Coordinates of C-alpha atoms in Angstrom, one line a residue:
M1 CA -76.2 -97.8 -86.0
A2 CA -75.6 -97.0 -89.6
S3 CA -75.2 -93.3 -88.7
S4 CA -72.4 -94.1 -86.3
A5 CA -70.5 -96.1 -88.9
I6 CA -70.9 -93.3 -91.4
F7 CA -69.8 -90.5 -89.2
H8 CA -66.7 -92.6 -88.3
F9 CA -65.2 -91.9 -91.7
L10 CA -66.6 -88.5 -92.7
P11 CA -63.5 -86.5 -93.9
S12 CA -62.4 -83.1 -92.7
S13 CA -61.4 -82.0 -96.2
S14 CA -62.5 -82.5 -99.7
S15 CA -61.3 -81.6 -103.2
S16 CA -64.7 -81.6 -104.9
L17 CA -67.5 -79.1 -104.9
T18 CA -70.0 -80.2 -102.4
S19 CA -72.1 -78.6 -99.6
L20 CA -71.8 -81.7 -97.4
S21 CA -69.9 -81.4 -94.2
F22 CA -66.4 -81.9 -95.6
R23 CA -63.5 -79.6 -95.5
N24 CA -62.4 -80.1 -97.6
S25 CA -53.5 -71.1 -122.2
R26 CA -51.7 -73.7 -124.3
T27 CA -52.0 -72.4 -128.0
H28 CA -53.5 -69.7 -130.1
L29 CA -56.6 -71.3 -131.6
S30 CA -55.9 -71.2 -135.3
Q31 CA -56.3 -73.8 -138.1
T32 CA -52.6 -74.2 -138.6
P33 CA -50.6 -77.3 -137.7
N34 CA -49.2 -75.4 -134.7
F35 CA -52.7 -75.2 -133.2
Y36 CA -51.9 -77.4 -130.2
K37 CA -48.5 -75.8 -129.2
P38 CA -48.7 -74.9 -125.5
L39 CA -49.5 -71.4 -124.3
L40 CA -49.9 -70.8 -120.5
V41 CA -51.8 -67.7 -119.4
K42 CA -52.6 -66.3 -116.0
A43 CA -55.6 -64.0 -115.5
S44 CA -56.2 -61.8 -112.4
T45 CA -58.8 -59.6 -111.0
S46 CA -56.7 -56.5 -112.0
V47 CA -56.7 -57.3 -115.7
D48 CA -58.2 -54.5 -117.8
F49 CA -60.2 -56.4 -120.4
S50 CA -61.0 -54.4 -123.5
S51 CA -64.3 -56.1 -124.4
P52 CA -66.5 -55.6 -127.4
S53 CA -69.8 -53.8 -126.9
K54 CA -72.7 -55.6 -125.3
S55 CA -76.3 -55.7 -126.2
P56 CA -79.4 -56.5 -124.1
T57 CA -80.2 -60.2 -124.0
S58 CA -83.4 -62.1 -124.3
S59 CA -83.8 -64.9 -121.8
K60 CA -86.3 -67.8 -121.6
N61 CA -86.6 -71.0 -119.7
N62 CA -88.4 -74.2 -120.5
N63 CA -88.3 -77.9 -119.9
W64 CA -87.1 -80.8 -122.1
L65 CA -88.4 -84.3 -121.6
W66 CA -85.6 -86.8 -121.2
K67 CA -86.7 -90.4 -121.8
Y68 CA -84.5 -92.8 -119.8
K69 CA -85.5 -96.4 -119.5
D70 CA -89.0 -96.3 -118.0
N71 CA -88.6 -92.7 -116.8
S72 CA -89.7 -89.4 -118.2
V73 CA -87.7 -86.7 -116.6
N74 CA -88.4 -83.0 -117.0
I75 CA -85.1 -81.2 -117.6
Y76 CA -84.9 -77.5 -116.9
Y77 CA -82.9 -75.3 -119.2
E78 CA -82.5 -71.6 -120.0
K79 CA -81.6 -69.9 -123.3
H80 CA -80.0 -66.5 -123.7
D81 CA -79.5 -64.6 -126.9
K82 CA -80.0 -61.1 -128.5
G83 CA -83.6 -62.0 -129.4
S84 CA -83.0 -61.4 -133.1
D85 CA -83.3 -63.7 -136.1
E86 CA -79.6 -63.4 -136.9
P87 CA -77.7 -66.7 -137.2
C88 CA -76.1 -67.8 -133.9
K89 CA -73.6 -70.4 -132.9
N90 CA -74.7 -72.5 -130.0
V91 CA -72.9 -72.7 -126.6
L92 CA -74.0 -75.2 -124.0
L93 CA -73.1 -74.5 -120.4
I94 CA -73.4 -77.4 -117.9
P95 CA -73.2 -76.7 -114.2
T96 CA -70.7 -78.2 -111.8
I97 CA -72.1 -81.4 -110.3
S98 CA -72.7 -81.0 -106.5
D99 CA -75.5 -81.2 -104.0
V100 CA -76.5 -77.6 -104.9
S101 CA -75.7 -77.7 -108.6
T102 CA -77.8 -75.1 -110.5
V103 CA -78.0 -73.2 -113.7
E104 CA -77.7 -70.0 -111.6
E105 CA -73.9 -70.5 -111.4
W106 CA -73.6 -69.9 -115.1
R107 CA -76.3 -67.3 -115.6
S108 CA -74.1 -64.2 -115.6
V109 CA -71.6 -65.7 -117.9
A110 CA -74.3 -67.0 -120.3
K111 CA -75.9 -63.5 -120.5
D112 CA -72.5 -61.8 -120.9
I113 CA -71.4 -64.0 -123.9
A114 CA -74.8 -63.9 -125.5
G115 CA -74.8 -60.1 -125.3
R116 CA -71.4 -59.6 -127.0
S117 CA -71.4 -57.8 -130.3
G118 CA -68.7 -59.2 -132.5
K119 CA -68.3 -61.0 -135.8
V120 CA -70.3 -63.9 -134.6
N121 CA -73.5 -64.0 -132.5
Y122 CA -73.7 -66.7 -129.7
R123 CA -76.8 -68.3 -128.3
T124 CA -76.1 -69.7 -124.8
T125 CA -78.1 -72.6 -123.2
I126 CA -77.7 -73.7 -119.6
V127 CA -79.1 -77.0 -118.5
D128 CA -79.7 -78.6 -115.1
W129 CA -78.6 -82.2 -114.7
P130 CA -81.3 -84.8 -114.0
G131 CA -81.6 -85.0 -110.2
L132 CA -80.1 -81.6 -109.7
G133 CA -81.0 -77.9 -109.9
Y134 CA -84.6 -77.3 -111.1
S135 CA -84.8 -80.6 -113.1
D136 CA -86.9 -83.5 -111.9
R137 CA -85.2 -85.7 -109.3
P138 CA -86.4 -89.3 -109.7
K139 CA -84.9 -92.1 -107.7
L140 CA -82.6 -93.4 -110.4
D141 CA -79.4 -95.4 -109.9
Y142 CA -77.2 -92.4 -110.7
N143 CA -73.7 -93.0 -111.9
A144 CA -71.3 -91.4 -114.3
D145 CA -72.7 -93.5 -117.2
V146 CA -76.2 -92.2 -116.5
M147 CA -75.0 -88.6 -116.5
E148 CA -73.0 -89.2 -119.7
K149 CA -76.1 -90.7 -121.3
F150 CA -78.2 -87.7 -120.4
L151 CA -75.6 -85.3 -121.8
V152 CA -75.3 -87.3 -125.1
D153 CA -79.1 -87.4 -125.4
F154 CA -79.5 -83.7 -124.7
I155 CA -77.0 -82.7 -127.3
N156 CA -77.9 -85.3 -130.0
A157 CA -81.7 -85.6 -129.8
P158 CA -83.7 -84.4 -132.8
N159 CA -85.7 -82.1 -130.5
S160 CA -82.6 -80.9 -128.6
P161 CA -82.9 -77.4 -127.2
V162 CA -79.3 -76.7 -128.4
N163 CA -80.2 -77.3 -132.0
N164 CA -77.0 -79.1 -133.0
S165 CA -78.0 -80.0 -136.5
D166 CA -75.2 -78.0 -138.0
K167 CA -72.6 -79.6 -135.7
D168 CA -71.1 -76.3 -134.5
L169 CA -71.9 -76.7 -130.7
V170 CA -69.4 -75.5 -128.1
V171 CA -69.5 -77.0 -124.6
F172 CA -68.5 -75.3 -121.4
G173 CA -68.6 -77.4 -118.2
G174 CA -67.4 -77.0 -114.6
G175 CA -66.0 -79.6 -112.2
H176 CA -67.1 -83.2 -112.9
A177 CA -69.4 -81.9 -115.7
A178 CA -66.4 -80.9 -117.7
T179 CA -64.8 -84.3 -117.4
I180 CA -68.0 -86.1 -118.3
A181 CA -68.2 -83.9 -121.4
V182 CA -64.6 -84.7 -122.3
R183 CA -65.2 -88.4 -121.8
A184 CA -68.2 -88.4 -124.1
A185 CA -66.2 -86.5 -126.7
K186 CA -63.3 -88.9 -126.4
K187 CA -65.8 -91.8 -127.1
G188 CA -67.2 -89.9 -130.1
L189 CA -70.7 -89.8 -128.6
V190 CA -70.7 -86.0 -128.9
K191 CA -68.8 -84.0 -131.4
P192 CA -68.5 -80.4 -130.2
T193 CA -66.3 -78.0 -132.1
A194 CA -64.6 -76.9 -128.9
I195 CA -64.7 -77.6 -125.1
A196 CA -63.8 -75.5 -122.1
A197 CA -63.3 -77.2 -118.8
I198 CA -63.6 -74.8 -115.8
A199 CA -62.0 -76.0 -112.6
P200 CA -62.3 -79.6 -113.8
T201 CA -62.5 -82.4 -111.2
W202 CA -62.9 -86.2 -111.4
A203 CA -63.0 -87.6 -107.9
G204 CA -65.9 -87.4 -105.4
P205 CA -65.2 -86.2 -101.8
L206 CA -64.8 -89.6 -100.1
P207 CA -62.8 -91.6 -102.7
I208 CA -60.2 -88.9 -103.2
V209 CA -59.6 -88.7 -99.4
F210 CA -60.0 -92.4 -98.5
G211 CA -59.3 -94.3 -101.6
R212 CA -61.2 -97.2 -103.2
D213 CA -60.1 -100.4 -101.5
S214 CA -62.7 -103.0 -100.8
S215 CA -63.2 -101.9 -97.2
M216 CA -63.9 -98.3 -98.2
E217 CA -66.2 -99.3 -101.0
T218 CA -68.3 -101.2 -98.5
R219 CA -68.5 -98.2 -96.3
Y220 CA -69.4 -96.0 -99.3
G221 CA -72.2 -98.5 -100.1
L222 CA -73.5 -98.2 -96.6
L223 CA -73.6 -94.4 -96.7
R224 CA -75.2 -94.4 -100.2
G225 CA -77.9 -96.8 -99.1
T226 CA -78.6 -94.9 -95.9
L227 CA -78.9 -91.6 -97.7
R228 CA -81.4 -93.2 -100.2
A229 CA -83.5 -94.8 -97.5
P230 CA -87.1 -93.3 -97.1
A231 CA -86.9 -91.9 -93.6
V232 CA -83.4 -92.1 -92.1
G233 CA -82.1 -90.9 -95.5
W234 CA -83.8 -87.5 -95.1
M235 CA -82.7 -87.3 -91.5
M236 CA -79.1 -87.8 -92.4
Y237 CA -79.3 -85.5 -95.5
N238 CA -80.7 -82.7 -93.3
V239 CA -77.9 -83.1 -90.8
L240 CA -75.1 -83.3 -93.4
V241 CA -76.4 -81.2 -96.3
S242 CA -79.7 -79.5 -96.0
N243 CA -78.9 -76.8 -93.5
E244 CA -77.8 -73.2 -94.1
K245 CA -74.9 -73.3 -91.7
S246 CA -73.3 -76.2 -93.5
I247 CA -73.8 -74.7 -96.9
Q248 CA -72.4 -71.4 -95.8
S249 CA -69.4 -73.1 -94.3
Q250 CA -68.6 -75.0 -97.4
Y251 CA -69.0 -72.0 -99.7
K252 CA -66.7 -69.9 -97.5
S253 CA -64.1 -72.6 -97.0
H254 CA -63.6 -74.0 -100.6
V255 CA -66.4 -73.3 -103.0
Y256 CA -65.5 -69.5 -103.2
S257 CA -62.0 -68.2 -102.6
D258 CA -63.3 -64.9 -101.1
P259 CA -65.6 -65.5 -98.2
E260 CA -66.9 -62.0 -98.5
K261 CA -68.6 -62.9 -101.8
V262 CA -70.8 -65.5 -100.1
T263 CA -74.0 -63.6 -99.7
P264 CA -77.2 -64.5 -97.8
D265 CA -79.0 -64.7 -101.1
I266 CA -76.7 -67.3 -102.4
I267 CA -77.0 -69.5 -99.3
E268 CA -80.8 -69.1 -99.3
S269 CA -81.0 -70.1 -103.0
R270 CA -78.8 -73.2 -102.5
Y271 CA -80.6 -74.2 -99.3
A272 CA -83.9 -74.1 -101.2
L273 CA -82.5 -76.6 -103.8
T274 CA -81.7 -79.1 -101.0
K275 CA -85.4 -79.1 -100.0
R276 CA -86.7 -80.2 -103.4
Q277 CA -88.3 -83.7 -103.6
G278 CA -85.6 -86.3 -104.3
A279 CA -82.8 -83.9 -103.6
R280 CA -80.6 -86.5 -101.8
Y281 CA -80.3 -89.1 -104.6
V282 CA -77.6 -87.6 -106.7
P283 CA -75.6 -86.3 -103.7
A284 CA -75.6 -89.9 -102.4
A285 CA -73.9 -91.0 -105.6
F286 CA -71.6 -88.0 -105.9
L287 CA -70.3 -88.2 -102.4
T288 CA -69.4 -91.9 -102.7
G289 CA -67.7 -91.7 -106.1
L290 CA -70.4 -93.2 -108.4
L291 CA -70.4 -90.0 -110.5
D292 CA -66.6 -90.1 -111.0
P293 CA -65.9 -90.3 -114.8
V294 CA -62.5 -91.9 -114.2
K295 CA -60.7 -93.7 -111.3
S296 CA -57.3 -92.1 -111.4
R297 CA -55.3 -89.0 -112.4
E298 CA -53.7 -91.0 -115.2
E299 CA -57.1 -91.8 -116.7
F300 CA -58.1 -88.1 -116.2
V301 CA -55.1 -86.8 -118.1
Q302 CA -55.5 -89.5 -120.8
L303 CA -59.1 -88.4 -121.5
F304 CA -57.8 -85.0 -122.6
A305 CA -54.9 -86.5 -124.5
E306 CA -57.4 -88.5 -126.6
L307 CA -58.7 -85.2 -128.0
E308 CA -55.3 -84.1 -129.3
G309 CA -55.7 -82.8 -132.8
R310 CA -59.5 -83.5 -132.8
I311 CA -61.1 -80.8 -130.6
P312 CA -59.6 -77.6 -129.1
V313 CA -59.8 -77.7 -125.3
L314 CA -59.4 -74.8 -122.9
V315 CA -58.7 -75.5 -119.3
L316 CA -59.5 -72.7 -116.8
A317 CA -57.8 -73.7 -113.6
T318 CA -58.3 -71.7 -110.4
A319 CA -55.7 -70.0 -108.2
G320 CA -57.6 -70.6 -104.9
S321 CA -58.9 -74.2 -105.4
P322 CA -58.5 -76.7 -102.6
K323 CA -55.1 -78.5 -102.5
R324 CA -56.3 -81.8 -103.9
S325 CA -58.4 -80.3 -106.7
K326 CA -55.6 -77.9 -107.5
A327 CA -53.2 -80.9 -108.0
E328 CA -55.6 -82.5 -110.5
M329 CA -55.9 -79.2 -112.5
E330 CA -52.1 -78.8 -112.4
A331 CA -51.8 -82.2 -114.0
L332 CA -53.4 -80.8 -117.1
R333 CA -51.0 -77.8 -117.4
E334 CA -48.7 -79.6 -119.8
A335 CA -51.1 -82.4 -120.8
K336 CA -51.6 -83.5 -124.4
G337 CA -55.0 -82.5 -125.8
V338 CA -55.1 -79.2 -123.7
S339 CA -54.7 -76.5 -126.3
K340 CA -54.8 -73.6 -123.8
Y341 CA -54.4 -73.5 -120.1
I342 CA -55.3 -70.4 -118.1
E343 CA -55.3 -69.8 -114.4
V344 CA -58.1 -67.5 -113.1
P345 CA -59.1 -66.3 -109.6
G346 CA -61.5 -68.4 -107.6
A347 CA -61.9 -71.8 -106.1
L348 CA -64.4 -74.5 -107.3
L349 CA -67.0 -72.1 -108.7
P350 CA -65.1 -69.3 -110.5
Q351 CA -67.9 -68.9 -113.1
E352 CA -70.2 -67.6 -110.3
E353 CA -67.6 -65.9 -108.1
Y354 CA -65.7 -64.1 -110.9
P355 CA -68.2 -64.2 -113.8
E356 CA -66.7 -61.2 -115.7
I357 CA -63.2 -62.7 -115.8
V358 CA -64.5 -66.2 -116.7
A359 CA -66.8 -64.8 -119.4
E360 CA -63.9 -62.8 -120.9
Q361 CA -61.6 -65.8 -121.1
L362 CA -64.4 -67.9 -122.6
Y363 CA -65.3 -65.3 -125.1
R364 CA -61.7 -64.9 -126.2
F365 CA -61.6 -68.7 -126.7
L366 CA -64.7 -68.5 -128.9
Q367 CA -63.2 -65.6 -130.9
E368 CA -60.0 -67.6 -131.5
K369 CA -62.0 -70.5 -132.7
F370 CA -64.6 -68.8 -134.9
E371 CA -63.6 -65.3 -135.6
L372 CA -59.8 -65.0 -136.3

């Protein structure tokens, strides 16, 4: 009976990165008072980037123990650098929040930036969110505050893998992750020296399509409770999410802009993530809007505005993103607090679909901040 009620309002389109069955540059970064004057840039696949030389990178993965209330959660992360003892600035890359969120989406970009030979060396760290990727997936009451708390703890803890003791951390995030990072910075809970928001989003699939009136919130609660239930939850999750055809359909329809780039290896990797123990808990929250950092476009834009003059912010919007997501990104084009706005190819996961272009733009952002 619950299933029939849920399928009654499943949407045919979505503006957020999810594998559920839904169809869904402003200024040159200097230290002058004109730092925040707008500069709009458009990147394309035909751009001939003249990149600095690259060196082989050293990579390692590990787990960090996150203490949250009565829970000890093993958090998976990866580090990439040149493997030398030379000083490095730290860059934290956080994956887009979705059912199949994973460090893999950032791996090529992280290695590219860490291998660059310039005036400054960069150490890149990618971390999986609790409940996603290769991190533990306990049955927590996931919401935006929980995810923000994790990010704040991961950055600020004395034993943090990003080693932020010298307060020079840069944060790159995709989708909801970018907005959560901006929200934490706006509150002063984290103090990165720069932020890049890649295809930033703020609304989960159902709320952006159906709104948040009391009737819909009741339905969202029904869906959320069903997905979290011991037996029927897995059954519904397997129908909606954990099947290769569904994942492939979503990647080809709106996660990637070029369906030809969606390979069997990608689908197999993401499908395996949906089979991990506890895999349905975060998607249940994401789908129904519990992971939304804000409740409106106005709040979304205001988050960035609060960083005006405090932290340089790069927004990488995407040319091929779904209509609703595109509209939210476009709202940041002239927004206060956005120091540079660039449009790159791709849809909701450009860092994986076009890693060379995204890496180049992010590296230029780093150069403008630290090397010029």
